[in-house]
Amino acid sequence: MNHKNEESDTLTEAKTPVSNFIRTIIDNDLQTGKHSKIVTRFPPEPNGYLHVGHTKSICLNFGLARDYQGVCHLRFDDTNPEAEDVEYVDSIMEDIRWLGWDWKDKLFYASDYYEKLYDYAEILINDGKAFVCELSAEEMNKNRGTLTQPGIDSPWRDRPAAENLDLFRRMRAGEFADGQMTLRAKIDMRSGNINMRDPVIYRIKRASHHRTGDKWCIYPMYDYTHPISDALEGITHSICTLEFEDHRPLYDWILDQLPVPCHPRQIEFARLNLSYTVMSKRLLLTLVKEGYVNGWDDPRMPTVAGMRRRGFTAAALRELADRIGVAKASSTVDFELLQYCVREDLNKHAKRVMAVLDPLKVIIENYPEDTTEMLEAINNPEDETAGTRMIPFSRELYIEREDFLTDPPKGWFRLAPGAEIRLKHAYYITCKEVVLDADGKIDKLICSYDPASGGGWTEDARKVKGTLHWIDASNCIPVEARIYDQLFTVSDPMSAEEGKTFLDYLNPDSLKVIKALAEPSLAEAKPGESFQFLRLGYFCADYDSKPSAPVFNRVVTLKDSWQKKGVVSQRLV
RNA sequence: UGGGCAGUAGCCAAGUGGUAAGGCAGCGGGUUUUGGUCCCGCCAUUCGGGGGUUCAAGUCCUCCCUGCCCAGCCA
């Protein structure tokens, strides 16, 4: 994968954190002496790529560990071999590192605990707290009851412990078929909480595991595995999302029955939702598998890999996580906030360059024909250390077609017949003549320049309000610009109207490929390198770039308070 | 009409009985060789609604309303 982490800030310097209910709990636990050090964990299942929703959880868990001088473990919750794959564990580790976090030597897998988990299960059985059930999946489902009706006890519920133990051992030994029996916790079939209705804790599943291979044919369930894994690792605060709230009684029940080293506290918070996108692994998988996007790292995807490729920076993603806060109210954050975070970071770090997406030729009639002069251009006004570079200027140039209007509206201070504008870093030019082609379309502009305005400035107090970006027609390179827009046309693709699905809201214009022209320096752009194309937006070199044929992904546009006024309606993109 | 959770501005969110932080968005102005950045100002007489307790309630009590999650041998 081609990317690099252009971090200039450091994660060790935490800003003053905004208070949230989890910090309040931790502060309290530290103050009362319940804990002297905190241990958190990020527990992904390796069954898909990480998305922005996960970055909230990652930054929360690793951020708490950083701020409280604790540690955060990375633990793969790999208890369902059918869905999991090393491709995913690799991408997850890569993404977390790219985000700037370090789990040091605290890398774990739930599958590392299979043996211990098994031993604990035998304890449960011996204590009469678990039983082997021979109900089929359908029968069990039927006996479970409904949301409003209690379930009924399994006929196998009161088997003697010895028999349960024998059966469970034989389950492990592979004597039974997949699905033929399960190990269930013996809790309460009449509980209002369906998770407590004798939940399955082990199932028989002959699937090759990405780490344990074919060693096991029984696999523990999440609700059983997770609390024990947390306890074995000495996790103090086990932070998860809201949908696990009613699993907490089960989490606590499991730990209460067993001689585990400690009893971590599960705390739930609201997951991140972002407008104009979807945040479920299942839906993202659909987009990938059915070809609506070009893979997990398609720049339109809300995956960490996709956003990285698009040019969103790790610092921006972390900033987003900091800004959205942590609470228990389900919420959907405006995509605008993410864009703000990206612009904020890129504004400080991206080198300014010039490129023209939709060229309109300009001929400077009073500029010598066989001259090319090199002009000095500042690389980043926000960062003096970024230095300057030289850019070529000669008689024939290109400007952005939308920067010229024959009959401009009031308030227009770009180019128009007779108008004078500044070419960034170059000269003032005045439009003398508009040349049309056979179809009546504007073919080129004949302009004159003021030789006294070198560098884009004159000593007189002349008012030249407009400044345009441009490129030298004979000293530029062709580049491919991939112009991205929201993948969906509605802010909440999940709440589809009758008979529609989220796929019906895919934005047909989410990607436009444009042949653009850019200043020569861009020929050397490295994949992953970000630039501000002056006045157009931030662009990031894609790994599809070839040495002489760079490809740029548009990360985000610049804010445009002029366009917002609605005066210019037809923008190229 | 089972269980769990949540409602503070368009979107997030702080607030832990003492008189509604902050950010994004929006609006207005200033600076500007990017209509960018930056800077300044405005933006909740009120916290889902009604009662109640209190000198004092977003915070406590009570009733109601709305939304989200749960019936995988997924996590």
XYZ file of C-alpha atoms (C1' of nucleotides) in Angstrom, chain B residues 1-61:
61
model
C -49.159 -3.474 26.214
C -41.139 -7.381 27.722
C -36.196 -5.424 28.677
C -32.455 -1.577 27.963
C -31.045 3.434 26.641
C -31.569 8.481 25.121
C -33.947 13.552 24.343
C -29.886 20.892 25.746
C -29.657 25.618 18.908
C -29.763 23.209 11.906
C -25.525 19.221 13.572
C -22.401 17.566 17.721
C -21.863 18.681 22.958
C -20.506 20.686 28.273
C -23.377 21.162 32.382
C -23.314 16.513 38.798
C -29.347 22.286 42.898
C -26.912 28.647 42.402
C -29.283 31.367 37.356
C -27.414 27.715 29.745
C -19.518 26.394 27.955
C -17.371 25.259 23.344
C -17.136 23.568 18.213
C -19.335 22.879 13.174
C -22.984 25.166 10.064
C -25.273 30.003 9.297
C -25.315 35.522 9.321
C -22.681 40.428 9.486
C -17.960 43.082 9.387
C -12.352 43.625 9.015
C -7.544 41.906 6.945
C -5.781 39.478 2.520
C -1.328 38.576 -4.044
C -6.171 32.124 -2.849
C -13.821 35.143 -2.940
C -8.796 30.384 1.053
C -6.561 31.319 5.856
C -6.829 34.691 9.943
C -9.520 38.335 13.134
C -14.058 40.606 15.299
C -19.270 40.405 16.200
C -24.251 37.916 16.083
C -26.687 33.200 16.662
C -31.128 28.879 23.323
C -35.044 34.419 28.536
C -34.377 28.367 27.915
C -32.897 22.519 28.159
C -38.985 16.879 24.589
C -44.026 18.272 27.379
C -47.146 18.890 31.913
C -47.363 18.922 37.072
C -44.617 18.992 41.831
C -40.433 19.817 45.659
C -37.136 24.126 46.695
C -35.309 30.759 48.345
C -33.342 28.606 43.735
C -34.475 23.073 38.892
C -31.488 21.502 32.443
C -30.029 19.135 37.122
C -34.499 16.189 42.346
C -39.760 13.719 42.259
